[in-house]
Coordinates of C-alpha atoms in Angstrom, one line a residue:
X1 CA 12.6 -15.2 42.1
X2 CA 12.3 -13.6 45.6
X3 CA 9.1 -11.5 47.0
X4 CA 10.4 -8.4 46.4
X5 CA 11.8 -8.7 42.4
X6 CA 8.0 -10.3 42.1
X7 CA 6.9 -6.9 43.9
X8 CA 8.9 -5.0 41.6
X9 CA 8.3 -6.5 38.2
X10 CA 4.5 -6.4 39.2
X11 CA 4.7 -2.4 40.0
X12 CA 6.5 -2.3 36.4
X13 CA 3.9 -4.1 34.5
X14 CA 0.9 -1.9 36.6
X15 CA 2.7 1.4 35.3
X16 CA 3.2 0.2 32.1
X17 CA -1.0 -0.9 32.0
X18 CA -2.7 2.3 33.0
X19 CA -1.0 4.9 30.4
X20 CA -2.6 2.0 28.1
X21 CA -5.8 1.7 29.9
X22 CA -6.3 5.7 29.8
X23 CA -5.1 5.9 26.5
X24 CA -8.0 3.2 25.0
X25 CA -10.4 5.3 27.3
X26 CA -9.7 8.0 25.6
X27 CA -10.0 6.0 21.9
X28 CA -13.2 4.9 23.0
X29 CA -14.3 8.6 23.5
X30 CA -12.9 9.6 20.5
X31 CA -15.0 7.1 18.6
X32 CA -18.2 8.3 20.5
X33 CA -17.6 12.0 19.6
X34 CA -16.4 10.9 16.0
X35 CA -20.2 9.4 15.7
X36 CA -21.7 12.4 17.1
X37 CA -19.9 14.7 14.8
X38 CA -20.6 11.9 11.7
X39 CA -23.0 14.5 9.8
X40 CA -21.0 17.3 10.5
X41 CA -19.9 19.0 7.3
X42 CA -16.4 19.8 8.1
X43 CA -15.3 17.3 10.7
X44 CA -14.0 13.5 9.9
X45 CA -12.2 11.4 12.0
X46 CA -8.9 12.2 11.5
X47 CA -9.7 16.0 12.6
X48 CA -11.6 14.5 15.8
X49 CA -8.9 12.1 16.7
X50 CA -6.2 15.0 16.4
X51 CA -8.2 17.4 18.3
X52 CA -9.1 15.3 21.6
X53 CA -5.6 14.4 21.1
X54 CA -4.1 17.7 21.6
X55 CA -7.4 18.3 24.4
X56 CA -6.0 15.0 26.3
X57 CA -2.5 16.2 25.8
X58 CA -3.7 19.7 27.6
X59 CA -5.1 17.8 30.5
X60 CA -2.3 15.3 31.2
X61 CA 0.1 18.7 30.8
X62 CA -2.1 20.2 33.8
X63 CA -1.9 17.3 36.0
X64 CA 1.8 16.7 35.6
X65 CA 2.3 20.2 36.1
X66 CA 3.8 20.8 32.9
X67 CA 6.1 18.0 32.5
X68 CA 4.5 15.7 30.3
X69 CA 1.6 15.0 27.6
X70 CA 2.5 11.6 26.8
X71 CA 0.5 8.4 27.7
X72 CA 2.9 6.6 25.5
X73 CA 6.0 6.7 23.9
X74 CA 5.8 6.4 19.8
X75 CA 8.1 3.3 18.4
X76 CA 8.2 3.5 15.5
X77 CA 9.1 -0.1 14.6
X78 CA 5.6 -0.8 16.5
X79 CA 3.8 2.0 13.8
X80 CA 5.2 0.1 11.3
X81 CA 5.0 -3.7 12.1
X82 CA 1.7 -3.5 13.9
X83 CA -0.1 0.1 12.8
X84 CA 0.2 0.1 9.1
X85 CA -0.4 -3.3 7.7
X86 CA -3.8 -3.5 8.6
X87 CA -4.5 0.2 7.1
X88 CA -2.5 -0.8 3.8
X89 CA -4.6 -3.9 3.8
X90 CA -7.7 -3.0 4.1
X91 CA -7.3 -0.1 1.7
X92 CA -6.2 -3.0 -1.0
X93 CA -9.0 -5.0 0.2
X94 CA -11.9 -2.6 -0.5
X95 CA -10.9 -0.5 -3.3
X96 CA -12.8 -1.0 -6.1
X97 CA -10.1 -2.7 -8.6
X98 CA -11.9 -1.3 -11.8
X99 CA -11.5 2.2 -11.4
X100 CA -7.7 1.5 -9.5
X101 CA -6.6 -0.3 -12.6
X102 CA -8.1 1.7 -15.2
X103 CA -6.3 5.0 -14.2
X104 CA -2.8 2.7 -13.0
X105 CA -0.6 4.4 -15.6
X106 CA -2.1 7.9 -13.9
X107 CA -1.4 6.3 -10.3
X108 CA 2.3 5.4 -10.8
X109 CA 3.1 8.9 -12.6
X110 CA 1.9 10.9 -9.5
X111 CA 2.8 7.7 -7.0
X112 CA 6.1 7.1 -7.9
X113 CA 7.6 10.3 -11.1
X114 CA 5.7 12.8 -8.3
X115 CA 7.6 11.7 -4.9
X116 CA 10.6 12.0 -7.0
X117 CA 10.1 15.7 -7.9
X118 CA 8.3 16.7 -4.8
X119 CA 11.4 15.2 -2.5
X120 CA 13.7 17.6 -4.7
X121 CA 12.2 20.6 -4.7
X122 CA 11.9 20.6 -0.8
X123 CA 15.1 19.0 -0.3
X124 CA 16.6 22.1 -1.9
X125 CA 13.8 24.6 -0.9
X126 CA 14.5 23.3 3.0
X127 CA 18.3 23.4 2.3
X128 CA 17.9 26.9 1.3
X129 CA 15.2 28.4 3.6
X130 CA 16.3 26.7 6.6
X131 CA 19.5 28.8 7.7
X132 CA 17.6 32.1 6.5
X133 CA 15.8 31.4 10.0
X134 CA 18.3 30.4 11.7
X135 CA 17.8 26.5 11.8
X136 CA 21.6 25.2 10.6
X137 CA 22.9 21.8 12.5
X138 CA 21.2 19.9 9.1
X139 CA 23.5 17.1 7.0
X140 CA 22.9 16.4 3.9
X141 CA 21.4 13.4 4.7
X142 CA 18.8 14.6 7.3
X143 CA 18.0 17.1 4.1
X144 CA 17.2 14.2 2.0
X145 CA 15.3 12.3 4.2
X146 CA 13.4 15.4 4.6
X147 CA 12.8 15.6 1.3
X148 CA 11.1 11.9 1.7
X149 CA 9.3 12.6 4.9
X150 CA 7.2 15.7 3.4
X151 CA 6.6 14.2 0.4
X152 CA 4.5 11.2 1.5
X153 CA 0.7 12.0 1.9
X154 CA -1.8 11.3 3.9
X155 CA -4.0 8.5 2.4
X156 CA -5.8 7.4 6.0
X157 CA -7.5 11.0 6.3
X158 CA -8.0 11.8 2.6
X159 CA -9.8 8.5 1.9
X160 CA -12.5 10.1 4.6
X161 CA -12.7 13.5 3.0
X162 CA -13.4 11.5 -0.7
X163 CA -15.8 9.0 -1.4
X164 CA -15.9 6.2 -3.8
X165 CA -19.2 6.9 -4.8
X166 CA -19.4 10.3 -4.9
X167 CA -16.2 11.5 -6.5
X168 CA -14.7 7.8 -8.3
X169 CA -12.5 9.0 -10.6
X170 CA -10.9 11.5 -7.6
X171 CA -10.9 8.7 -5.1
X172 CA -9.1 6.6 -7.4
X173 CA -6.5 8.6 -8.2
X174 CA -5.9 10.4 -4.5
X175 CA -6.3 7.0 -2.8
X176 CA -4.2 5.4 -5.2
X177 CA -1.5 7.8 -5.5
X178 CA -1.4 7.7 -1.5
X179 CA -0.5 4.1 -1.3
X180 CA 2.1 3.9 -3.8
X181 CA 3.1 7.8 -3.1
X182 CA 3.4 6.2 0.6
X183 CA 5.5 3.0 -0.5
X184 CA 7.7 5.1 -2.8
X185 CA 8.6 7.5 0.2
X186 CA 9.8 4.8 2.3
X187 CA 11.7 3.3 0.0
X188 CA 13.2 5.9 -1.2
X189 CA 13.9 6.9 2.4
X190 CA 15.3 3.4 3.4
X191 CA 18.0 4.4 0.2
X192 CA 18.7 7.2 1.6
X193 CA 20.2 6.0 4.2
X194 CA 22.5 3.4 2.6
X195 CA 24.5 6.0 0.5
X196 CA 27.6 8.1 1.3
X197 CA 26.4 11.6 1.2
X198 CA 30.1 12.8 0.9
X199 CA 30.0 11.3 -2.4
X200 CA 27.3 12.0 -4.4
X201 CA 27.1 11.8 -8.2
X202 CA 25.4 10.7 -11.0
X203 CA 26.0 7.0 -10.3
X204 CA 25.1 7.4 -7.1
X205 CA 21.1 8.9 -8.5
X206 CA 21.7 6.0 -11.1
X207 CA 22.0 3.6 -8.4
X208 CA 19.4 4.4 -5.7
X209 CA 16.7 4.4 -9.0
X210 CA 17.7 0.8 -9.8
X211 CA 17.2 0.0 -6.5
X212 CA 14.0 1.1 -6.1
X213 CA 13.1 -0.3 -9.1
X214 CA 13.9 -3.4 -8.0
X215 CA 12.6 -2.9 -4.3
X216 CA 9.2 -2.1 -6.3
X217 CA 8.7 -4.8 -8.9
X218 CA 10.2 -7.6 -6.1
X219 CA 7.5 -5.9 -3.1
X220 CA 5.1 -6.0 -5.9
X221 CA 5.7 -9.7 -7.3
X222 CA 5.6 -10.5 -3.7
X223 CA 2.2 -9.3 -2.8
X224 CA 0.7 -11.0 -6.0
X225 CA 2.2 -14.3 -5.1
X226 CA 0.7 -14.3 -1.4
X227 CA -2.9 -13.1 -2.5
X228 CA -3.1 -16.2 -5.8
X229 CA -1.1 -18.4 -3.4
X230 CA -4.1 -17.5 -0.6
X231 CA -6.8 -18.0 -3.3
X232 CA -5.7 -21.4 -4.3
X233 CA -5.5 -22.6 -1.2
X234 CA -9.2 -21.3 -0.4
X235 CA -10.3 -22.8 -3.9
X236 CA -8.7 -26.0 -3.3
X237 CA -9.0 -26.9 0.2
X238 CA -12.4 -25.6 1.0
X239 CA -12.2 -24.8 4.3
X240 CA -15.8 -23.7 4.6
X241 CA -16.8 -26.9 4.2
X242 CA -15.8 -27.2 8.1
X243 CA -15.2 -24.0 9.5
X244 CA -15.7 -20.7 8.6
X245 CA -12.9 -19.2 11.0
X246 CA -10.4 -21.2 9.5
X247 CA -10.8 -19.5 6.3
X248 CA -11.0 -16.5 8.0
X249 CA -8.1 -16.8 9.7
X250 CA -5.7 -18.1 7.1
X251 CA -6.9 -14.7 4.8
X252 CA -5.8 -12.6 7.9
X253 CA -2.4 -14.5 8.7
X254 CA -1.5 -14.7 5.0
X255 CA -1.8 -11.1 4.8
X256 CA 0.0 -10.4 7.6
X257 CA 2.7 -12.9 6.8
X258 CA 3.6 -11.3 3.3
X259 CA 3.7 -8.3 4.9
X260 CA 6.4 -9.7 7.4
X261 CA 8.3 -11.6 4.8
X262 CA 8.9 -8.2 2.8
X263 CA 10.2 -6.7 5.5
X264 CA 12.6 -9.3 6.8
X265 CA 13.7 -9.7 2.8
X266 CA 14.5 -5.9 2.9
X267 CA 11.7 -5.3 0.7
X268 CA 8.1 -2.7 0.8
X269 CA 5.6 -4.3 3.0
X270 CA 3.4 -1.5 2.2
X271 CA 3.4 -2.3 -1.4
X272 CA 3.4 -6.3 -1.0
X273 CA 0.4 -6.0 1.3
X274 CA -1.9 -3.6 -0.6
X275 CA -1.4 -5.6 -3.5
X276 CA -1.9 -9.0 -1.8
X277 CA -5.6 -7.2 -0.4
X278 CA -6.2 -6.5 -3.8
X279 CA -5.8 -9.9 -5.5
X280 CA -7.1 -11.6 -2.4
X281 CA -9.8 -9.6 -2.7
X282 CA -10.1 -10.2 -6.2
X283 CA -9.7 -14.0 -6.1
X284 CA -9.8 -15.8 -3.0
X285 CA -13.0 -13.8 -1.7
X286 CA -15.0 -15.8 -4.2
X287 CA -14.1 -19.3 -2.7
X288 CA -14.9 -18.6 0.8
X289 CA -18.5 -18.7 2.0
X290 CA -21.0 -16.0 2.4
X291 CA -20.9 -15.5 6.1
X292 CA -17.3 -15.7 5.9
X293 CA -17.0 -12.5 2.8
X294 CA -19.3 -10.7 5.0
X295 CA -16.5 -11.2 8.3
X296 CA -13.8 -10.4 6.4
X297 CA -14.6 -7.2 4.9
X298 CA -16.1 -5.8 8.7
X299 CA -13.0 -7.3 10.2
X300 CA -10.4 -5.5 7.8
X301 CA -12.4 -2.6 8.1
X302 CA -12.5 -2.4 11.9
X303 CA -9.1 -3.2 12.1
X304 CA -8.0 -0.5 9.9
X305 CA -10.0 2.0 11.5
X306 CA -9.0 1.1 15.1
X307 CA -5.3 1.9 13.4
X308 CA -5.8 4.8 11.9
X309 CA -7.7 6.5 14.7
X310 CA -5.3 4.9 17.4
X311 CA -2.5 7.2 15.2
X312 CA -4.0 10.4 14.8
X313 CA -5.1 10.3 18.6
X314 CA -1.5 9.7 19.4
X315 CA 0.0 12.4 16.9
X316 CA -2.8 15.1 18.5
X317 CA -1.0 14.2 22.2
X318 CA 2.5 14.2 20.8
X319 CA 2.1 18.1 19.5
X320 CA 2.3 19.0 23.2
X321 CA 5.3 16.7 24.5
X322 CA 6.6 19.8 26.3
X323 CA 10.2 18.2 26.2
X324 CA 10.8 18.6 22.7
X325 CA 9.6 22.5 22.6
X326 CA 12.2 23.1 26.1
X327 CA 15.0 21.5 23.6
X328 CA 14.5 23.6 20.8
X329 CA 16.8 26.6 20.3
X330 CA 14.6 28.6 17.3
X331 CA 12.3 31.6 18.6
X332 CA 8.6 31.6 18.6
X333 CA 9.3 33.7 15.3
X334 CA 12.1 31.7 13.4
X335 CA 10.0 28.4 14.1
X336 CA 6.5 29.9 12.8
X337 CA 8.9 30.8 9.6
X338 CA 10.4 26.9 9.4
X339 CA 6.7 25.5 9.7
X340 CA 5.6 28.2 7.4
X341 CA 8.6 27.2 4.8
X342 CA 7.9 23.6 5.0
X343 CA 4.4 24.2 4.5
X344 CA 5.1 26.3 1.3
X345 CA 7.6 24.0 -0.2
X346 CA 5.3 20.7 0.2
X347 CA 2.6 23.2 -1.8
X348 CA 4.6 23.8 -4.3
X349 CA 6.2 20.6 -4.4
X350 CA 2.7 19.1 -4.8
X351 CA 2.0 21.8 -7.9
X352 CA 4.9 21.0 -9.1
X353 CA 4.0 17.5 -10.2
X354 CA 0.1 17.3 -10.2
X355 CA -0.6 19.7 -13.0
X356 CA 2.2 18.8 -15.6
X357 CA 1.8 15.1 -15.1
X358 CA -1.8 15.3 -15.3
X359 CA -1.3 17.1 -18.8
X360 CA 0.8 13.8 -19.9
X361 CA -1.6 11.4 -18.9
X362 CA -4.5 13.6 -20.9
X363 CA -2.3 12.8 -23.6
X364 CA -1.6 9.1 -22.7
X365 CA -5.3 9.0 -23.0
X366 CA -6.0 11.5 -25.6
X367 CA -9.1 9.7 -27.6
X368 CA -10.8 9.1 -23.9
X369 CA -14.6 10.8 -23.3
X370 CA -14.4 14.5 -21.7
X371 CA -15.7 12.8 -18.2
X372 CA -12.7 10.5 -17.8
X373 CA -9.8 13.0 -18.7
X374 CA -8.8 15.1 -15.8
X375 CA -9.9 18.2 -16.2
X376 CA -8.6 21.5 -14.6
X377 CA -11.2 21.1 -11.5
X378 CA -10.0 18.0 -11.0
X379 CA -6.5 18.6 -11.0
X380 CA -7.0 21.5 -8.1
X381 CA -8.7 19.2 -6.0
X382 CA -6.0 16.6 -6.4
X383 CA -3.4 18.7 -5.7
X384 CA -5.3 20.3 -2.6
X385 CA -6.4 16.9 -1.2
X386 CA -2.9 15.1 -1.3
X387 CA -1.4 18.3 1.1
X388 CA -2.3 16.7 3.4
X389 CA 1.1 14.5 5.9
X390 CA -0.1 12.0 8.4
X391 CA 1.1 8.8 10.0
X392 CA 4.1 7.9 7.7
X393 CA 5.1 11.3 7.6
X394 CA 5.9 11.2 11.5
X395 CA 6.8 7.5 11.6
X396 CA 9.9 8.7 9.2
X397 CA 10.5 11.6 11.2
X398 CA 10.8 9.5 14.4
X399 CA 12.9 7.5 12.5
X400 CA 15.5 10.3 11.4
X401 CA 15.7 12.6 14.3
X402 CA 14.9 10.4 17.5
X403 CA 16.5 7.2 19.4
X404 CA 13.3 4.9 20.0
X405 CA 10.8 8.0 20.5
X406 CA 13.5 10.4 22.3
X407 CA 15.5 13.3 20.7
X408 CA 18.6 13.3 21.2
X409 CA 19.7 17.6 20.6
X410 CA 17.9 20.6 19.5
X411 CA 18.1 20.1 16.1
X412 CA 16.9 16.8 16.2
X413 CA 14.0 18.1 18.4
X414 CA 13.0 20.7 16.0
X415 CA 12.6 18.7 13.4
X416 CA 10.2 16.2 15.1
X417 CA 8.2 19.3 16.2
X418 CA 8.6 20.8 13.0
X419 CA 7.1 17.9 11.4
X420 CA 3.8 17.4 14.1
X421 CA 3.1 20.7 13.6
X422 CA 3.2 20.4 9.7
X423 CA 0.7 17.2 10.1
X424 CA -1.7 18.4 12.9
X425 CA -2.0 22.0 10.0
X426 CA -2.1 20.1 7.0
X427 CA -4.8 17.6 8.3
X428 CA -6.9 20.1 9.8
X429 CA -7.1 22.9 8.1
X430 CA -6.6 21.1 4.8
X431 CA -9.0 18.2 5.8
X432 CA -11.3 21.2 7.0
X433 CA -11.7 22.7 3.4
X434 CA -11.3 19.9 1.2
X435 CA -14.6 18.6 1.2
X436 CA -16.2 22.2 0.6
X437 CA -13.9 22.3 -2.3
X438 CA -15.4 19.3 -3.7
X439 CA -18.5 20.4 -3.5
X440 CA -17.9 24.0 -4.6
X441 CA -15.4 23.2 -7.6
X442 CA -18.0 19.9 -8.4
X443 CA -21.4 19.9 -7.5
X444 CA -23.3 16.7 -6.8
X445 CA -25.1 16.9 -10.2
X446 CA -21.7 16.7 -11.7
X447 CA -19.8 13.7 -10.0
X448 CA -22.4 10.6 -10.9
X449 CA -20.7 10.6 -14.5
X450 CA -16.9 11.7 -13.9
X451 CA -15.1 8.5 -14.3
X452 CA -17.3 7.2 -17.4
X453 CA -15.2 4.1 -18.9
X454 CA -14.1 4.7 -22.9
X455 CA -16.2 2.1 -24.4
X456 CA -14.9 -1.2 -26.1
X457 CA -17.5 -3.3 -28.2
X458 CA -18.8 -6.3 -26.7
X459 CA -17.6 -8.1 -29.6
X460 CA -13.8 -7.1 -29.2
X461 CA -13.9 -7.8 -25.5
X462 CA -15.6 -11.5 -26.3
X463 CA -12.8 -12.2 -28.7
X464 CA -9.7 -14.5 -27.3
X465 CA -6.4 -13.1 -27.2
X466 CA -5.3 -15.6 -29.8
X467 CA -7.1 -18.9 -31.1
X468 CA -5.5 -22.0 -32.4
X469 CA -9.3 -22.8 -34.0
X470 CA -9.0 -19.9 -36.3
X471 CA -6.4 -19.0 -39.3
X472 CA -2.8 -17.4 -39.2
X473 CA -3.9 -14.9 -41.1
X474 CA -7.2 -13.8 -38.6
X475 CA -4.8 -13.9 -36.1
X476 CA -2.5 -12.2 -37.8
X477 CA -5.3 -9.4 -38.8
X478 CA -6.4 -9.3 -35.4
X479 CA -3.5 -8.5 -33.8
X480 CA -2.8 -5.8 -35.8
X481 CA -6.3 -4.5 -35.1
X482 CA -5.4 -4.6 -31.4
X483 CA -2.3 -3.0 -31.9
X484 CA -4.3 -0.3 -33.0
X485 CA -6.2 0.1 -30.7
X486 CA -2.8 0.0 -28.2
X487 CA -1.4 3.2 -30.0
X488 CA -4.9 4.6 -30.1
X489 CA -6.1 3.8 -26.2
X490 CA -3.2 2.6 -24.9
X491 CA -4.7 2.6 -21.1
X492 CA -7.9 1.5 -22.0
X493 CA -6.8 -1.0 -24.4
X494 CA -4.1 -2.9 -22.0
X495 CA -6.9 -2.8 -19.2
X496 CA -9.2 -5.0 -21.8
X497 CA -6.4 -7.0 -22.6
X498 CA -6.5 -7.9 -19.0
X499 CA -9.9 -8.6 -18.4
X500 CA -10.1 -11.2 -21.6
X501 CA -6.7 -12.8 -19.9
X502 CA -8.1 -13.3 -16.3
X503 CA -11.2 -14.1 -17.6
X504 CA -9.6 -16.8 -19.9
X505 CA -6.9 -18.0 -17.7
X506 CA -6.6 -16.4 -14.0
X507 CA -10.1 -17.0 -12.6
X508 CA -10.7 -20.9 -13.4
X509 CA -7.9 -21.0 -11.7
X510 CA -7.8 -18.8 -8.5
X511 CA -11.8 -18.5 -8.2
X512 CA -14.4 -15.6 -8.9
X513 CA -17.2 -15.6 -11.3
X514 CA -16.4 -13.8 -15.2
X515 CA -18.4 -10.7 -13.8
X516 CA -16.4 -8.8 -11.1
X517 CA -19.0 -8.1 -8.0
X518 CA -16.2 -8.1 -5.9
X519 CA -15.8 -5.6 -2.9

């Protein structure tokens, strides 16, 4: 290599490290300011990140004389391989299991039955409305994976509106939907692009639900089979007995590595790695040492937020990319009434799940106490907290209507705008209000008993599933009693089931104490 290809690739590499030096400048102020504005009633992260976003965006715009607001360009292959996992992790890692399985069945009916409704009402509502502005150019697939790309919510900036401790039963089920709501649009947007739009039928719906029933269980299965793998490893080998980093590092690389094999295998990474956080946080956090629990659950953490705030900051810059707004062809009018459409449709796509499925799973769980049915307030603050469209929402975007972070016409361009602007006004103004909801539609003295567990005698959760000590006929009379209480409870009563099975059989195995102090 000659002097002056050195000189060249050198010049590359410096213009490629200060956009990235500015840009973690600017993170690092955002994290200042986020600390500042910590007690502030209305602000969170997410709102601070987008705002000194769109503030950096201004002042880039200024010095480039109008030309650009971009440090960087968004890949979305990067959002997804390097962005998400730790997010998705850490958000398995740290929830608290006991209220996440309890209200599962509730989780999977909004999760997976709502993205399904949601992506049809504003695949037809946007297929409709659209051209009424103006905005034609649209296939039917671009439609579609609409559909999928507003229907995904935000899970990174509601999880810092809610809090476990204050609200549990509301966390659970907004956090929890978010995940799998998240996992569910990305698959279901992955199909999307596999079929022949020119020929769609009833097969065709018949096959893309097998597939993601498939896609689902295998990413599931997947995730369970890293996190026991991970714990009997820990439990086995004992690496604290040497080093703690070791331990340390093999939890991180484990979860990053099922993560990686669902995506080469064509699977959800998002769902294999939230579920290997939560049984590796369920299992193999009890066989590493003290100092090492502590490091994990800061480390996850830290990661996660770095992520989340590194994507919000970005989406905040990325509103003013000036070269998207000269491509687009729709008036300052026709594009308020797009944003305003899409906006509409995702609130009543949202409605249109939230209350009537909530209504089912009342019934699913009819003989449950008052506290731990969802009442109306609930259901309002549910549906107003999951309006929110963040990360995933523009990842998919990117991934529809540009070539690696570039759009390609005007239609194309509108859309990506389209979409910023839906997520920079859902996050804020939504974000904004949501905790002020909270406390107005539940006040503090009412959230410390709103996810009270239906109660199960000692005596029946002490009792083994079946015992070779005892007669055919107690067996027999016992399992009729639990089928009983199956019809009766069914939620409650398969979540007991559980705990007598892992207490019995999964722990002694993969590690953790009969009690559950888990994080």
């Amino acid at each position: 290599m000659g002097m002056a290809d050195f000189a060249i690739n050198i010049g590359e590499s410096h213009k490629q490290v200060v956009p990235l030096t500015i840009f973690v400048a600017v993170l690092c102020f955002c994290l200042v300011i986020g600390h500042l504005l910590g007690e502030s009633r209305w602000f969170n992260e997410s709102i601070t990140a987008l705002l000194i976003g769109c503030l950096t965006g201004t002042i880039i715009l200024l010095i480039s004389k109008w030309k650009s607001s971009q440090l960087l360009r968004f890949d979305e292959e990067l959002f997804f391989i390097y962005l998400l996992p730790p997010i998705i992790f850490n958000a398995g890692f740290q929830v608290k299991k006991k209220q996440f399985f309890h209200n599962f069945f509730t989780i999977m009916l909004f999760g997976v039955v709502g993205v399904f409704i949601s992506s049809s009402i504003i695949t037809a509502g946007s297929w409709f409305l659209f051209p009424k502005f103006g905005f034609t150019g649209l296939t039917a697939r671009d439609y579609l994976g609409i559909g999928t790309i507003f229907s995904s919510t935000d899970t990174v900036c509601t999880l810092q509106v809610l809090h476990q401790e204050e609200t549990p039963l509301l966390y659970s089920l907004v956090f929890g939907e978010g995940v799998v709501n998240d996992a569910t649009s990305v698959v279901l947007f992955n199909a999307i692009q596999k079929i022949d739009v020119n020929r769609i039928d009833g097969w065709t719906a018949f096959h893309i639900f097998v597939d993601f029933l498939y896609l689902f269980s295998t990413s599931t299965a997947l995730g369970v089979a890293a996190g026991l793998f991970t714990a009997y490893i820990l439990k086995g080998l004992y690496f604290g007995r040497h080093s703690t980093l070791r331990e340390i590092a093999l939890t991180v690389l484990m979860a990053y590595l099922s993560y990686m094999l669902a995506e080469l295998l064509g699977l959800s990474g998002i769902l294999t790695v939230f579920f290997s956080g939560i049984f590796m946080s369920h299992y193999a956090w009890h066989n590493v040492t003290e100092s090492s629990r502590i490091t994990t659950r800061h480390v996850f953490a830290t990661m996660s937020f770095i992520a989340e705030t590194f994507i919000f900051l970005y989406v905040g810059m990325d509103a003013l990319d000036i070269e998207k707004w000269k491509m687009s062809k729709l008036s300052v009018g026709n594009s308020v009434g797009v944003y305003g459409s899409v906006v509409l449709l995702v609130m009543l796509g949202r409605a249109a799940f939230v209350f009537p499925l909530s209504v089912l799973s009342n019934c699913m769980s009819r003989n449950a106490t008052r506290s731990s049915s969802i009442t109306f307030k609930h259901q309002i603050i549910i549906w107003w907290a999951g309006l929110m469209r963040g990360a995933v929402s523009i990842a998919l975007a990117f991934k529809q209507f540009t070539h690696y972070g570039v759009s390609l016409d005007p239609v194309n361009a509108t859309m990506v705008t389209t979409t910023v602007i839906v997520v920079l006004f859902s996050t804020i103004v939504f974000g904004l209000l949501t905790k002020p909801l909270v406390n107005y539609l539940l006040p503090h003295s009412d959230t410390s008993n709103i996810d009270r567990e239906p109660s199960i005698s000692k005596e029946d959760m002490t009792l083994p599933l079946l015992s070779f000590e005892e007669s055919a006929e107690t067996n027999l009379l016992r399992a009729k009693d639990s089928l009983s209480m199956l019809i009766d409870r069914p939620v409650c009563t398969i979540h007991s089931f559980w705990r007598r099975f892992d207490d019995a059989y999964m722990r002694p195995i993969f590690g953790g104490p009969l009690s559950d102090p888990s994080p």
